[in-house]
mmCIF file of N, CA and C in Angstrom:
data_model
loop_
_atom_site.group_PDB
_atom_site.id
_atom_site.type_symbol
_atom_site.label_atom_id
_atom_site.label_comp_id
_atom_site.label_asym_id
_atom_site.label_seq_id
_atom_site.Cartn_x
_atom_site.Cartn_y
_atom_site.Cartn_z
ATOM 1 N N MET R 2 27.113 -0.113 -24.359
ATOM 2 C CA MET R 2 26.461 -0.329 -23.079
ATOM 3 C C MET R 2 27.389 0.187 -21.983
ATOM 4 N N SER R 3 26.792 0.875 -21.020
ATOM 5 C CA SER R 3 27.531 1.379 -19.872
ATOM 6 C C SER R 3 26.954 0.783 -18.603
ATOM 7 N N ILE R 4 27.805 0.518 -17.657
ATOM 8 C CA ILE R 4 27.376 0.058 -16.340
ATOM 9 C C ILE R 4 27.875 1.072 -15.320
ATOM 10 N N LEU R 5 26.956 1.616 -14.552
ATOM 11 C CA LEU R 5 27.309 2.567 -13.500
ATOM 12 C C LEU R 5 26.952 1.968 -12.153
ATOM 13 N N TYR R 6 27.740 2.259 -11.173
ATOM 14 C CA TYR R 6 27.522 1.714 -9.833
ATOM 15 C C TYR R 6 27.217 2.798 -8.822
ATOM 16 N N GLU R 7 26.588 3.862 -9.273
ATOM 17 C CA GLU R 7 26.180 4.933 -8.374
ATOM 18 C C GLU R 7 24.849 5.497 -8.869
ATOM 19 N N PRO R 8 24.156 6.233 -8.029
ATOM 20 C CA PRO R 8 22.884 6.812 -8.457
ATOM 21 C C PRO R 8 23.065 7.698 -9.694
ATOM 22 N N TYR R 9 22.080 7.653 -10.582
ATOM 23 C CA TYR R 9 22.113 8.466 -11.795
ATOM 24 C C TYR R 9 20.682 8.912 -12.080
ATOM 25 N N ASP R 10 20.288 10.001 -11.429
ATOM 26 C CA ASP R 10 18.908 10.473 -11.481
ATOM 27 C C ASP R 10 18.430 10.774 -12.890
ATOM 28 N N ASP R 11 19.272 11.331 -13.733
ATOM 29 C CA ASP R 11 18.842 11.657 -15.102
ATOM 30 C C ASP R 11 18.390 10.408 -15.842
ATOM 31 N N PHE R 12 19.131 9.323 -15.709
ATOM 32 C CA PHE R 12 18.760 8.089 -16.394
ATOM 33 C C PHE R 12 17.519 7.458 -15.753
ATOM 34 N N THR R 13 17.466 7.469 -14.441
ATOM 35 C CA THR R 13 16.292 6.946 -13.739
ATOM 36 C C THR R 13 15.041 7.697 -14.177
ATOM 37 N N ASN R 14 15.114 9.009 -14.237
ATOM 38 C CA ASN R 14 13.970 9.824 -14.686
ATOM 39 C C ASN R 14 13.615 9.547 -16.140
ATOM 40 N N PHE R 15 14.625 9.337 -16.993
ATOM 41 C CA PHE R 15 14.394 8.984 -18.388
ATOM 42 C C PHE R 15 13.556 7.709 -18.484
ATOM 43 N N LEU R 16 13.976 6.648 -17.784
ATOM 44 C CA LEU R 16 13.232 5.390 -17.809
ATOM 45 C C LEU R 16 11.832 5.561 -17.232
ATOM 46 N N HIS R 17 11.727 6.270 -16.129
ATOM 47 C CA HIS R 17 10.423 6.524 -15.513
ATOM 48 C C HIS R 17 9.474 7.176 -16.519
ATOM 49 N N ASP R 18 9.938 8.212 -17.192
ATOM 50 C CA ASP R 18 9.099 8.932 -18.155
ATOM 51 C C ASP R 18 8.701 8.043 -19.330
ATOM 52 N N LYS R 19 9.613 7.233 -19.823
ATOM 53 C CA LYS R 19 9.319 6.355 -20.970
ATOM 54 C C LYS R 19 8.307 5.275 -20.591
ATOM 55 N N ILE R 20 8.481 4.682 -19.420
ATOM 56 C CA ILE R 20 7.534 3.650 -18.963
ATOM 57 C C ILE R 20 6.172 4.271 -18.712
ATOM 58 N N ARG R 21 6.136 5.443 -18.116
ATOM 59 C CA ARG R 21 4.870 6.142 -17.869
ATOM 60 C C ARG R 21 4.157 6.426 -19.199
ATOM 61 N N SER R 22 4.876 6.882 -20.192
ATOM 62 C CA SER R 22 4.279 7.154 -21.510
ATOM 63 C C SER R 22 3.724 5.875 -22.129
ATOM 64 N N PHE R 23 4.484 4.794 -22.038
ATOM 65 C CA PHE R 23 4.028 3.511 -22.564
ATOM 66 C C PHE R 23 2.741 3.073 -21.864
ATOM 67 N N ASN R 24 2.738 3.126 -20.523
ATOM 68 C CA ASN R 24 1.556 2.729 -19.761
ATOM 69 C C ASN R 24 0.358 3.602 -20.105
ATOM 70 N N ASN R 25 0.562 4.896 -20.228
ATOM 71 C CA ASN R 25 -0.527 5.801 -20.590
ATOM 72 C C ASN R 25 -1.104 5.458 -21.953
ATOM 73 N N GLU R 26 -0.253 5.082 -22.881
ATOM 74 C CA GLU R 26 -0.695 4.748 -24.239
ATOM 75 C C GLU R 26 -1.502 3.455 -24.275
ATOM 76 N N HIS R 27 -1.132 2.494 -23.438
ATOM 77 C CA HIS R 27 -1.726 1.163 -23.509
ATOM 78 C C HIS R 27 -2.760 0.863 -22.427
ATOM 79 N N SER R 28 -2.905 1.742 -21.442
ATOM 80 C CA SER R 28 -3.845 1.476 -20.354
ATOM 81 C C SER R 28 -4.636 2.735 -20.021
ATOM 82 N N PRO R 29 -5.944 2.730 -20.305
ATOM 83 C CA PRO R 29 -6.742 3.905 -19.934
ATOM 84 C C PRO R 29 -6.743 4.147 -18.424
ATOM 85 N N TYR R 30 -6.563 3.099 -17.642
ATOM 86 C CA TYR R 30 -6.540 3.257 -16.190
ATOM 87 C C TYR R 30 -5.301 4.026 -15.745
ATOM 88 N N HIS R 31 -4.162 3.703 -16.343
ATOM 89 C CA HIS R 31 -2.945 4.455 -16.020
ATOM 90 C C HIS R 31 -3.091 5.912 -16.455
ATOM 91 N N ARG R 32 -3.603 6.110 -17.644
ATOM 92 C CA ARG R 32 -3.785 7.468 -18.156
ATOM 93 C C ARG R 32 -4.711 8.253 -17.236
ATOM 94 N N GLU R 33 -5.809 7.636 -16.836
ATOM 95 C CA GLU R 33 -6.775 8.292 -15.941
ATOM 96 C C GLU R 33 -6.153 8.626 -14.592
ATOM 97 N N SER R 34 -5.297 7.742 -14.083
ATOM 98 C CA SER R 34 -4.713 7.962 -12.752
ATOM 99 C C SER R 34 -3.752 9.144 -12.727
ATOM 100 N N ARG R 35 -3.350 9.636 -13.893
ATOM 101 C CA ARG R 35 -2.453 10.796 -13.964
ATOM 102 C C ARG R 35 -3.215 12.119 -13.828
ATOM 103 N N GLN R 36 -4.548 12.050 -13.906
ATOM 104 C CA GLN R 36 -5.355 13.259 -13.796
ATOM 105 C C GLN R 36 -5.391 13.733 -12.349
ATOM 106 N N LYS R 37 -5.427 15.026 -12.187
ATOM 107 C CA LYS R 37 -5.466 15.624 -10.846
ATOM 108 C C LYS R 37 -6.670 15.082 -10.069
ATOM 109 N N GLY R 38 -6.416 14.596 -8.876
ATOM 110 C CA GLY R 38 -7.470 14.092 -8.001
ATOM 111 C C GLY R 38 -7.839 12.634 -8.225
ATOM 112 N N ALA R 39 -7.269 11.989 -9.236
ATOM 113 C CA ALA R 39 -7.626 10.593 -9.515
ATOM 114 C C ALA R 39 -7.081 9.646 -8.442
ATOM 115 N N VAL R 40 -5.908 9.942 -7.932
ATOM 116 C CA VAL R 40 -5.324 9.161 -6.842
ATOM 117 C C VAL R 40 -5.531 9.973 -5.572
ATOM 118 N N ARG R 41 -6.319 9.398 -4.661
ATOM 119 C CA ARG R 41 -6.681 10.138 -3.454
ATOM 120 C C ARG R 41 -5.931 9.582 -2.241
ATOM 121 N N PRO R 42 -5.084 10.411 -1.645
ATOM 122 C CA PRO R 42 -4.324 9.970 -0.464
ATOM 123 C C PRO R 42 -5.197 9.926 0.782
ATOM 124 N N LEU R 43 -4.773 9.108 1.707
ATOM 125 C CA LEU R 43 -5.490 8.978 2.971
ATOM 126 C C LEU R 43 -4.463 8.718 4.064
ATOM 127 N N HIS R 44 -4.575 9.454 5.169
ATOM 128 C CA HIS R 44 -3.672 9.292 6.318
ATOM 129 C C HIS R 44 -4.534 9.171 7.564
ATOM 130 N N LEU R 45 -4.374 8.103 8.306
ATOM 131 C CA LEU R 45 -5.032 7.938 9.593
ATOM 132 C C LEU R 45 -3.945 8.051 10.649
ATOM 133 N N ILE R 46 -4.038 9.069 11.477
ATOM 134 C CA ILE R 46 -2.995 9.395 12.449
ATOM 135 C C ILE R 46 -3.532 9.142 13.854
ATOM 136 N N VAL R 47 -2.784 8.365 14.619
ATOM 137 C CA VAL R 47 -3.162 8.074 16.002
ATOM 138 C C VAL R 47 -2.185 8.817 16.912
ATOM 139 N N THR R 48 -2.743 9.589 17.858
ATOM 140 C CA THR R 48 -1.923 10.368 18.781
ATOM 141 C C THR R 48 -2.209 9.956 20.223
ATOM 142 N N ASP R 49 -1.264 10.269 21.090
ATOM 143 C CA ASP R 49 -1.468 10.038 22.518
ATOM 144 C C ASP R 49 -2.119 11.280 23.137
ATOM 145 N N GLN R 50 -2.228 11.321 24.452
ATOM 146 C CA GLN R 50 -2.892 12.446 25.121
ATOM 147 C C GLN R 50 -2.120 13.752 24.994
ATOM 148 N N GLN R 51 -0.833 13.653 24.659
ATOM 149 C CA GLN R 51 -0.030 14.863 24.445
ATOM 150 C C GLN R 51 0.021 15.249 22.965
ATOM 151 N N GLN R 52 -0.836 14.601 22.176
ATOM 152 C CA GLN R 52 -0.923 14.836 20.733
ATOM 153 C C GLN R 52 0.356 14.472 19.983
ATOM 154 N N GLN R 53 1.110 13.513 20.527
ATOM 155 C CA GLN R 53 2.294 12.981 19.854
ATOM 156 C C GLN R 53 1.888 11.769 19.022
ATOM 157 N N TRP R 54 2.424 11.649 17.832
ATOM 158 C CA TRP R 54 2.101 10.512 16.975
ATOM 159 C C TRP R 54 2.602 9.220 17.599
ATOM 160 N N VAL R 55 1.727 8.216 17.668
ATOM 161 C CA VAL R 55 2.101 6.900 18.175
ATOM 162 C C VAL R 55 1.911 5.811 17.126
ATOM 163 N N GLY R 56 1.320 6.180 16.002
ATOM 164 C CA GLY R 56 1.119 5.208 14.937
ATOM 165 C C GLY R 56 0.114 5.713 13.930
ATOM 166 N N GLY R 57 -0.169 4.844 12.982
ATOM 167 C CA GLY R 57 -1.146 5.210 11.981
ATOM 168 C C GLY R 57 -0.942 4.468 10.679
ATOM 169 N N LEU R 58 -1.530 5.034 9.647
ATOM 170 C CA LEU R 58 -1.586 4.353 8.365
ATOM 171 C C LEU R 58 -1.593 5.380 7.241
ATOM 172 N N THR R 59 -0.887 5.085 6.159
ATOM 173 C CA THR R 59 -0.964 5.893 4.944
ATOM 174 C C THR R 59 -1.439 4.989 3.814
ATOM 175 N N ALA R 60 -2.251 5.549 2.942
ATOM 176 C CA ALA R 60 -2.825 4.763 1.855
ATOM 177 C C ALA R 60 -3.221 5.686 0.710
ATOM 178 N N GLU R 61 -3.605 5.063 -0.382
ATOM 179 C CA GLU R 61 -4.169 5.784 -1.521
ATOM 180 C C GLU R 61 -5.348 4.983 -2.050
ATOM 181 N N VAL R 62 -6.284 5.688 -2.667
ATOM 182 C CA VAL R 62 -7.425 5.050 -3.301
ATOM 183 C C VAL R 62 -7.408 5.441 -4.777
ATOM 184 N N TYR R 63 -7.430 4.435 -5.633
ATOM 185 C CA TYR R 63 -7.508 4.635 -7.085
ATOM 186 C C TYR R 63 -7.906 3.312 -7.720
ATOM 187 N N TRP R 64 -8.466 3.405 -8.925
ATOM 188 C CA TRP R 64 -8.905 2.233 -9.690
ATOM 189 C C TRP R 64 -9.886 1.358 -8.915
ATOM 190 N N GLY R 65 -10.590 1.917 -7.940
ATOM 191 C CA GLY R 65 -11.503 1.126 -7.119
ATOM 192 C C GLY R 65 -10.791 0.293 -6.065
ATOM 193 N N TRP R 66 -9.548 0.626 -5.797
ATOM 194 C CA TRP R 66 -8.731 -0.104 -4.831
ATOM 195 C C TRP R 66 -8.264 0.819 -3.716
ATOM 196 N N LEU R 67 -8.140 0.254 -2.538
ATOM 197 C CA LEU R 67 -7.403 0.842 -1.425
ATOM 198 C C LEU R 67 -6.015 0.218 -1.464
ATOM 199 N N GLU R 68 -4.973 1.034 -1.545
ATOM 200 C CA GLU R 68 -3.613 0.509 -1.455
ATOM 201 C C GLU R 68 -2.977 1.051 -0.189
ATOM 202 N N ILE R 69 -2.741 0.147 0.760
ATOM 203 C CA ILE R 69 -2.130 0.517 2.032
ATOM 204 C C ILE R 69 -0.615 0.511 1.840
ATOM 205 N N HIS R 70 0.012 1.648 2.142
ATOM 206 C CA HIS R 70 1.454 1.766 1.970
ATOM 207 C C HIS R 70 2.215 1.524 3.271
ATOM 208 N N LYS R 71 1.772 2.154 4.344
ATOM 209 C CA LYS R 71 2.460 2.049 5.633
ATOM 210 C C LYS R 71 1.430 1.892 6.744
ATOM 211 N N CYS R 72 1.727 1.023 7.698
ATOM 212 C CA CYS R 72 0.878 0.863 8.883
ATOM 213 C C CYS R 72 1.810 0.468 10.023
ATOM 214 N N TRP R 73 1.781 1.253 11.105
ATOM 215 C CA TRP R 73 2.737 1.026 12.191
ATOM 216 C C TRP R 73 2.217 1.627 13.486
ATOM 217 N N PHE R 74 2.573 1.003 14.622
ATOM 218 C CA PHE R 74 2.308 1.524 15.960
ATOM 219 C C PHE R 74 3.537 1.357 16.829
ATOM 220 N N GLN R 75 3.737 2.296 17.751
ATOM 221 C CA GLN R 75 4.779 2.127 18.763
ATOM 222 C C GLN R 75 4.479 0.854 19.547
ATOM 223 N N GLU R 76 5.528 0.223 20.028
ATOM 224 C CA GLU R 76 5.401 -1.051 20.735
ATOM 225 C C GLU R 76 4.377 -0.994 21.868
ATOM 226 N N ALA R 77 4.362 0.074 22.636
ATOM 227 C CA ALA R 77 3.459 0.187 23.786
ATOM 228 C C ALA R 77 1.988 0.189 23.379
ATOM 229 N N TYR R 78 1.691 0.460 22.125
ATOM 230 C CA TYR R 78 0.304 0.543 21.657
ATOM 231 C C TYR R 78 -0.129 -0.695 20.885
ATOM 232 N N ARG R 79 0.761 -1.647 20.727
ATOM 233 C CA ARG R 79 0.426 -2.876 20.003
ATOM 234 C C ARG R 79 -0.305 -3.850 20.920
ATOM 235 N N GLY R 80 -1.151 -4.695 20.311
ATOM 236 C CA GLY R 80 -1.871 -5.720 21.064
ATOM 237 C C GLY R 80 -3.042 -5.185 21.858
ATOM 238 N N LYS R 81 -3.465 -3.966 21.589
ATOM 239 C CA LYS R 81 -4.571 -3.356 22.335
ATOM 240 C C LYS R 81 -5.801 -3.131 21.449
ATOM 241 N N GLY R 82 -5.773 -3.678 20.228
ATOM 242 C CA GLY R 82 -6.913 -3.541 19.333
ATOM 243 C C GLY R 82 -6.904 -2.294 18.464
ATOM 244 N N LEU R 83 -5.896 -1.441 18.630
ATOM 245 C CA LEU R 83 -5.843 -0.209 17.833
ATOM 246 C C LEU R 83 -5.633 -0.497 16.353
ATOM 247 N N GLY R 84 -4.794 -1.474 16.042
ATOM 248 C CA GLY R 84 -4.551 -1.823 14.641
ATOM 249 C C GLY R 84 -5.818 -2.308 13.960
ATOM 250 N N SER R 85 -6.600 -3.119 14.652
ATOM 251 C CA SER R 85 -7.863 -3.606 14.092
ATOM 252 C C SER R 85 -8.831 -2.455 13.846
ATOM 253 N N LYS R 86 -8.919 -1.548 14.815
ATOM 254 C CA LYS R 86 -9.798 -0.387 14.660
ATOM 255 C C LYS R 86 -9.338 0.496 13.512
ATOM 256 N N LEU R 87 -8.049 0.707 13.420
ATOM 257 C CA LEU R 87 -7.483 1.532 12.356
ATOM 258 C C LEU R 87 -7.775 0.925 10.989
ATOM 259 N N LEU R 88 -7.540 -0.378 10.852
ATOM 260 C CA LEU R 88 -7.777 -1.053 9.587
ATOM 261 C C LEU R 88 -9.260 -1.024 9.222
ATOM 262 N N ALA R 89 -10.126 -1.269 10.190
ATOM 263 C CA ALA R 89 -11.565 -1.207 9.924
ATOM 264 C C ALA R 89 -11.970 0.193 9.479
ATOM 265 N N GLN R 90 -11.423 1.207 10.130
ATOM 266 C CA GLN R 90 -11.764 2.588 9.788
ATOM 267 C C GLN R 90 -11.319 2.947 8.371
ATOM 268 N N VAL R 91 -10.114 2.541 7.990
ATOM 269 C CA VAL R 91 -9.650 2.867 6.643
ATOM 270 C C VAL R 91 -10.462 2.105 5.602
ATOM 271 N N GLU R 92 -10.866 0.887 5.906
ATOM 272 C CA GLU R 92 -11.686 0.121 4.968
ATOM 273 C C GLU R 92 -13.059 0.774 4.791
ATOM 274 N N ILE R 93 -13.663 1.212 5.876
ATOM 275 C CA ILE R 93 -14.963 1.894 5.792
ATOM 276 C C ILE R 93 -14.836 3.182 4.985
ATOM 277 N N ALA R 94 -13.838 3.987 5.338
ATOM 278 C CA ALA R 94 -13.656 5.274 4.660
ATOM 279 C C ALA R 94 -13.418 5.091 3.164
ATOM 280 N N THR R 95 -12.621 4.113 2.796
ATOM 281 C CA THR R 95 -12.300 3.956 1.379
ATOM 282 C C THR R 95 -13.408 3.266 0.598
ATOM 283 N N GLN R 96 -14.198 2.442 1.255
ATOM 284 C CA GLN R 96 -15.376 1.902 0.570
ATOM 285 C C GLN R 96 -16.351 3.029 0.254
ATOM 286 N N GLU R 97 -16.465 3.983 1.152
ATOM 287 C CA GLU R 97 -17.303 5.153 0.887
ATOM 288 C C GLU R 97 -16.744 5.986 -0.271
ATOM 289 N N MET R 98 -15.415 5.843 -0.531
ATOM 290 C CA MET R 98 -14.764 6.532 -1.647
ATOM 291 C C MET R 98 -14.816 5.685 -2.927
ATOM 292 N N GLY R 99 -15.422 4.503 -2.868
ATOM 293 C CA GLY R 99 -15.568 3.657 -4.046
ATOM 294 C C GLY R 99 -14.658 2.454 -4.120
ATOM 295 N N ALA R 100 -13.821 2.216 -3.105
ATOM 296 C CA ALA R 100 -12.929 1.053 -3.139
ATOM 297 C C ALA R 100 -13.725 -0.234 -2.974
ATOM 298 N N LYS R 101 -13.379 -1.213 -3.781
ATOM 299 C CA LYS R 101 -14.020 -2.526 -3.712
ATOM 300 C C LYS R 101 -13.043 -3.600 -3.238
ATOM 301 N N LYS R 102 -11.745 -3.263 -3.284
ATOM 302 C CA LYS R 102 -10.703 -4.201 -2.868
ATOM 303 C C LYS R 102 -9.582 -3.428 -2.187
ATOM 304 N N ALA R 103 -8.758 -4.183 -1.443
ATOM 305 C CA ALA R 103 -7.595 -3.589 -0.776
ATOM 306 C C ALA R 103 -6.356 -4.399 -1.125
ATOM 307 N N LEU R 104 -5.225 -3.700 -1.168
ATOM 308 C CA LEU R 104 -3.940 -4.287 -1.512
ATOM 309 C C LEU R 104 -2.896 -3.776 -0.538
ATOM 310 N N LEU R 105 -2.001 -4.664 -0.105
ATOM 311 C CA LEU R 105 -0.883 -4.258 0.743
ATOM 312 C C LEU R 105 0.241 -5.265 0.594
ATOM 313 N N THR R 106 1.412 -4.897 1.086
ATOM 314 C CA THR R 106 2.534 -5.823 1.138
ATOM 315 C C THR R 106 3.058 -5.862 2.576
ATOM 316 N N THR R 107 3.619 -7.005 2.943
ATOM 317 C CA THR R 107 4.184 -7.175 4.269
ATOM 318 C C THR R 107 5.240 -8.274 4.225
ATOM 319 N N TYR R 108 6.097 -8.300 5.209
ATOM 320 C CA TYR R 108 7.113 -9.344 5.337
ATOM 321 C C TYR R 108 6.666 -10.378 6.367
ATOM 322 N N SER R 109 7.288 -11.551 6.329
ATOM 323 C CA SER R 109 6.934 -12.607 7.272
ATOM 324 C C SER R 109 7.221 -12.198 8.713
ATOM 325 N N PHE R 110 8.168 -11.296 8.935
ATOM 326 C CA PHE R 110 8.481 -10.850 10.292
ATOM 327 C C PHE R 110 7.634 -9.646 10.699
ATOM 328 N N GLN R 111 6.715 -9.229 9.839
ATOM 329 C CA GLN R 111 5.849 -8.096 10.158
ATOM 330 C C GLN R 111 4.446 -8.580 10.520
ATOM 331 N N ALA R 112 3.469 -8.395 9.650
ATOM 332 C CA ALA R 112 2.077 -8.519 10.091
ATOM 333 C C ALA R 112 1.195 -9.430 9.234
ATOM 334 N N ARG R 113 1.777 -10.439 8.591
ATOM 335 C CA ARG R 113 0.959 -11.310 7.738
ATOM 336 C C ARG R 113 -0.239 -11.878 8.500
ATOM 337 N N THR R 114 -0.003 -12.454 9.651
ATOM 338 C CA THR R 114 -1.087 -13.083 10.420
ATOM 339 C C THR R 114 -2.146 -12.065 10.818
ATOM 340 N N PHE R 115 -1.726 -10.882 11.231
ATOM 341 C CA PHE R 115 -2.667 -9.814 11.587
ATOM 342 C C PHE R 115 -3.619 -9.547 10.430
ATOM 343 N N TYR R 116 -3.091 -9.406 9.231
ATOM 344 C CA TYR R 116 -3.943 -9.109 8.078
ATOM 345 C C TYR R 116 -4.806 -10.309 7.689
ATOM 346 N N GLU R 117 -4.258 -11.512 7.771
ATOM 347 C CA GLU R 117 -5.051 -12.706 7.447
ATOM 348 C C GLU R 117 -6.254 -12.827 8.384
ATOM 349 N N GLU R 118 -6.068 -12.530 9.656
ATOM 350 C CA GLU R 118 -7.166 -12.599 10.622
ATOM 351 C C GLU R 118 -8.268 -11.586 10.300
ATOM 352 N N ARG R 119 -7.956 -10.614 9.466
ATOM 353 C CA ARG R 119 -8.918 -9.575 9.093
ATOM 354 C C ARG R 119 -9.366 -9.694 7.638
ATOM 355 N N GLY R 120 -9.200 -10.898 7.071
ATOM 356 C CA GLY R 120 -9.754 -11.198 5.755
ATOM 357 C C GLY R 120 -8.842 -11.004 4.564
ATOM 358 N N TYR R 121 -7.601 -10.628 4.776
ATOM 359 C CA TYR R 121 -6.660 -10.467 3.668
ATOM 360 C C TYR R 121 -6.079 -11.833 3.311
ATOM 361 N N GLN R 122 -5.834 -12.040 2.025
ATOM 362 C CA GLN R 122 -5.273 -13.299 1.557
ATOM 363 C C GLN R 122 -3.969 -13.050 0.812
ATOM 364 N N VAL R 123 -3.025 -13.954 1.009
ATOM 365 C CA VAL R 123 -1.763 -13.873 0.280
ATOM 366 C C VAL R 123 -2.034 -14.259 -1.168
ATOM 367 N N VAL R 124 -1.667 -13.374 -2.095
ATOM 368 C CA VAL R 124 -1.805 -13.672 -3.518
ATOM 369 C C VAL R 124 -0.445 -13.828 -4.191
ATOM 370 N N TRP R 125 0.605 -13.479 -3.473
ATOM 371 C CA TRP R 125 1.953 -13.607 -4.022
ATOM 372 C C TRP R 125 2.945 -13.684 -2.870
ATOM 373 N N GLU R 126 3.896 -14.572 -3.004
ATOM 374 C CA GLU R 126 4.956 -14.690 -2.012
ATOM 375 C C GLU R 126 6.301 -14.752 -2.721
ATOM 376 N N ILE R 127 7.238 -13.969 -2.238
ATOM 377 C CA ILE R 127 8.618 -14.068 -2.691
ATOM 378 C C ILE R 127 9.405 -14.639 -1.513
ATOM 379 N N LYS R 128 9.853 -15.856 -1.661
ATOM 380 C CA LYS R 128 10.577 -16.528 -0.585
ATOM 381 C C LYS R 128 12.028 -16.068 -0.549
ATOM 382 N N ASP R 129 12.572 -16.061 0.651
ATOM 383 C CA ASP R 129 13.971 -15.724 0.890
ATOM 384 C C ASP R 129 14.297 -14.284 0.492
ATOM 385 N N TYR R 130 13.303 -13.391 0.711
ATOM 386 C CA TYR R 130 13.468 -11.961 0.402
ATOM 387 C C TYR R 130 12.997 -11.146 1.569
ATOM 388 N N PRO R 131 13.863 -10.638 2.445
ATOM 389 C CA PRO R 131 15.307 -10.848 2.449
ATOM 390 C C PRO R 131 15.629 -12.278 2.873
ATOM 391 N N PRO R 132 16.877 -12.685 2.765
ATOM 392 C CA PRO R 132 17.233 -14.062 3.116
ATOM 393 C C PRO R 132 16.655 -14.477 4.475
ATOM 394 N N GLY R 133 16.008 -15.633 4.466
ATOM 395 C CA GLY R 133 15.404 -16.163 5.684
ATOM 396 C C GLY R 133 13.993 -15.690 5.933
ATOM 397 N N SER R 134 13.474 -14.811 5.080
ATOM 398 C CA SER R 134 12.128 -14.263 5.243
ATOM 399 C C SER R 134 11.345 -14.405 3.942
ATOM 400 N N SER R 135 10.087 -14.028 3.996
ATOM 401 C CA SER R 135 9.254 -13.958 2.797
ATOM 402 C C SER R 135 8.608 -12.586 2.719
ATOM 403 N N TYR R 136 8.310 -12.177 1.501
ATOM 404 C CA TYR R 136 7.641 -10.907 1.214
ATOM 405 C C TYR R 136 6.319 -11.250 0.557
ATOM 406 N N TYR R 137 5.223 -10.704 1.101
ATOM 407 C CA TYR R 137 3.888 -11.070 0.653
ATOM 408 C C TYR R 137 3.139 -9.883 0.060
ATOM 409 N N THR R 138 2.388 -10.158 -0.983
ATOM 410 C CA THR R 138 1.364 -9.240 -1.473
ATOM 411 C C THR R 138 0.035 -9.843 -1.019
ATOM 412 N N MET R 139 -0.791 -9.009 -0.386
ATOM 413 C CA MET R 139 -2.061 -9.486 0.162
ATOM 414 C C MET R 139 -3.202 -8.636 -0.377
ATOM 415 N N VAL R 140 -4.368 -9.292 -0.571
ATOM 416 C CA VAL R 140 -5.546 -8.631 -1.133
ATOM 417 C C VAL R 140 -6.766 -9.012 -0.305
ATOM 418 N N LYS R 141 -7.676 -8.066 -0.189
ATOM 419 C CA LYS R 141 -8.975 -8.315 0.437
ATOM 420 C C LYS R 141 -10.048 -7.740 -0.470
ATOM 421 N N THR R 142 -11.092 -8.528 -0.716
ATOM 422 C CA THR R 142 -12.244 -8.048 -1.471
ATOM 423 C C THR R 142 -13.330 -7.689 -0.472
ATOM 424 N N PHE R 143 -13.833 -6.460 -0.570
ATOM 425 C CA PHE R 143 -14.891 -6.019 0.323
ATOM 426 C C PHE R 143 -16.209 -6.640 -0.116
ATOM 427 N N ASN R 144 -17.018 -7.032 0.840
ATOM 428 C CA ASN R 144 -18.288 -7.704 0.564
ATOM 429 C C ASN R 144 -19.388 -6.660 0.416
ATOM 430 N N ALA R 145 -19.843 -6.443 -0.804
ATOM 431 C CA ALA R 145 -20.850 -5.420 -1.088
ATOM 432 C C ALA R 145 -22.184 -5.724 -0.416
ATOM 433 N N GLU R 146 -22.555 -6.993 -0.302
ATOM 434 C CA GLU R 146 -23.848 -7.335 0.296
ATOM 435 C C GLU R 146 -23.939 -6.925 1.764
ATOM 436 N N GLU R 147 -22.801 -6.921 2.434
ATOM 437 C CA GLU R 147 -22.782 -6.570 3.858
ATOM 438 C C GLU R 147 -22.578 -5.089 4.083
ATOM 439 N N GLY R 148 -22.463 -4.319 2.997
ATOM 440 C CA GLY R 148 -22.131 -2.905 3.149
ATOM 441 C C GLY R 148 -20.673 -2.790 3.485
ATOM 442 N N CYS R 149 -20.319 -1.823 4.263
ATOM 443 C CA CYS R 149 -18.926 -1.634 4.650
ATOM 444 C C CYS R 149 -18.520 -2.753 5.601
ATOM 445 N N LEU R 150 -17.471 -3.449 5.225
ATOM 446 C CA LEU R 150 -16.936 -4.576 5.963
ATOM 447 C C LEU R 150 -17.960 -5.671 6.056
#
């Protein structure tokens, strides 16, 4: 056994490839997601009047899920309803792409309450990560009877 205290890309790639092969063998969903076009990226970009980026959202759609990776606005644009509009827009767009649920993560010092007010529920919490904070996984199920949202 060896212990290294620095990055070692060859070993990291080795483990990545082995885990990917295992997942592909045991999960048709993982295998399917490796096909070209199976994971569909989505970027919602918000610009100011000078066409400078002031915020937005990055996400992917796969397995019938919307997975939100990043969502952020400059301070001057917060509290003006843009985040709600952005989230509603990505939910509509991804439901049209077949998403039935949404998944995201956030910290207690970020946007848990914002997402809860928009129907997301905490399904997992890691307390004291980082120390003094919590890290949340949140999920929202889209209501098919109401159409989009």
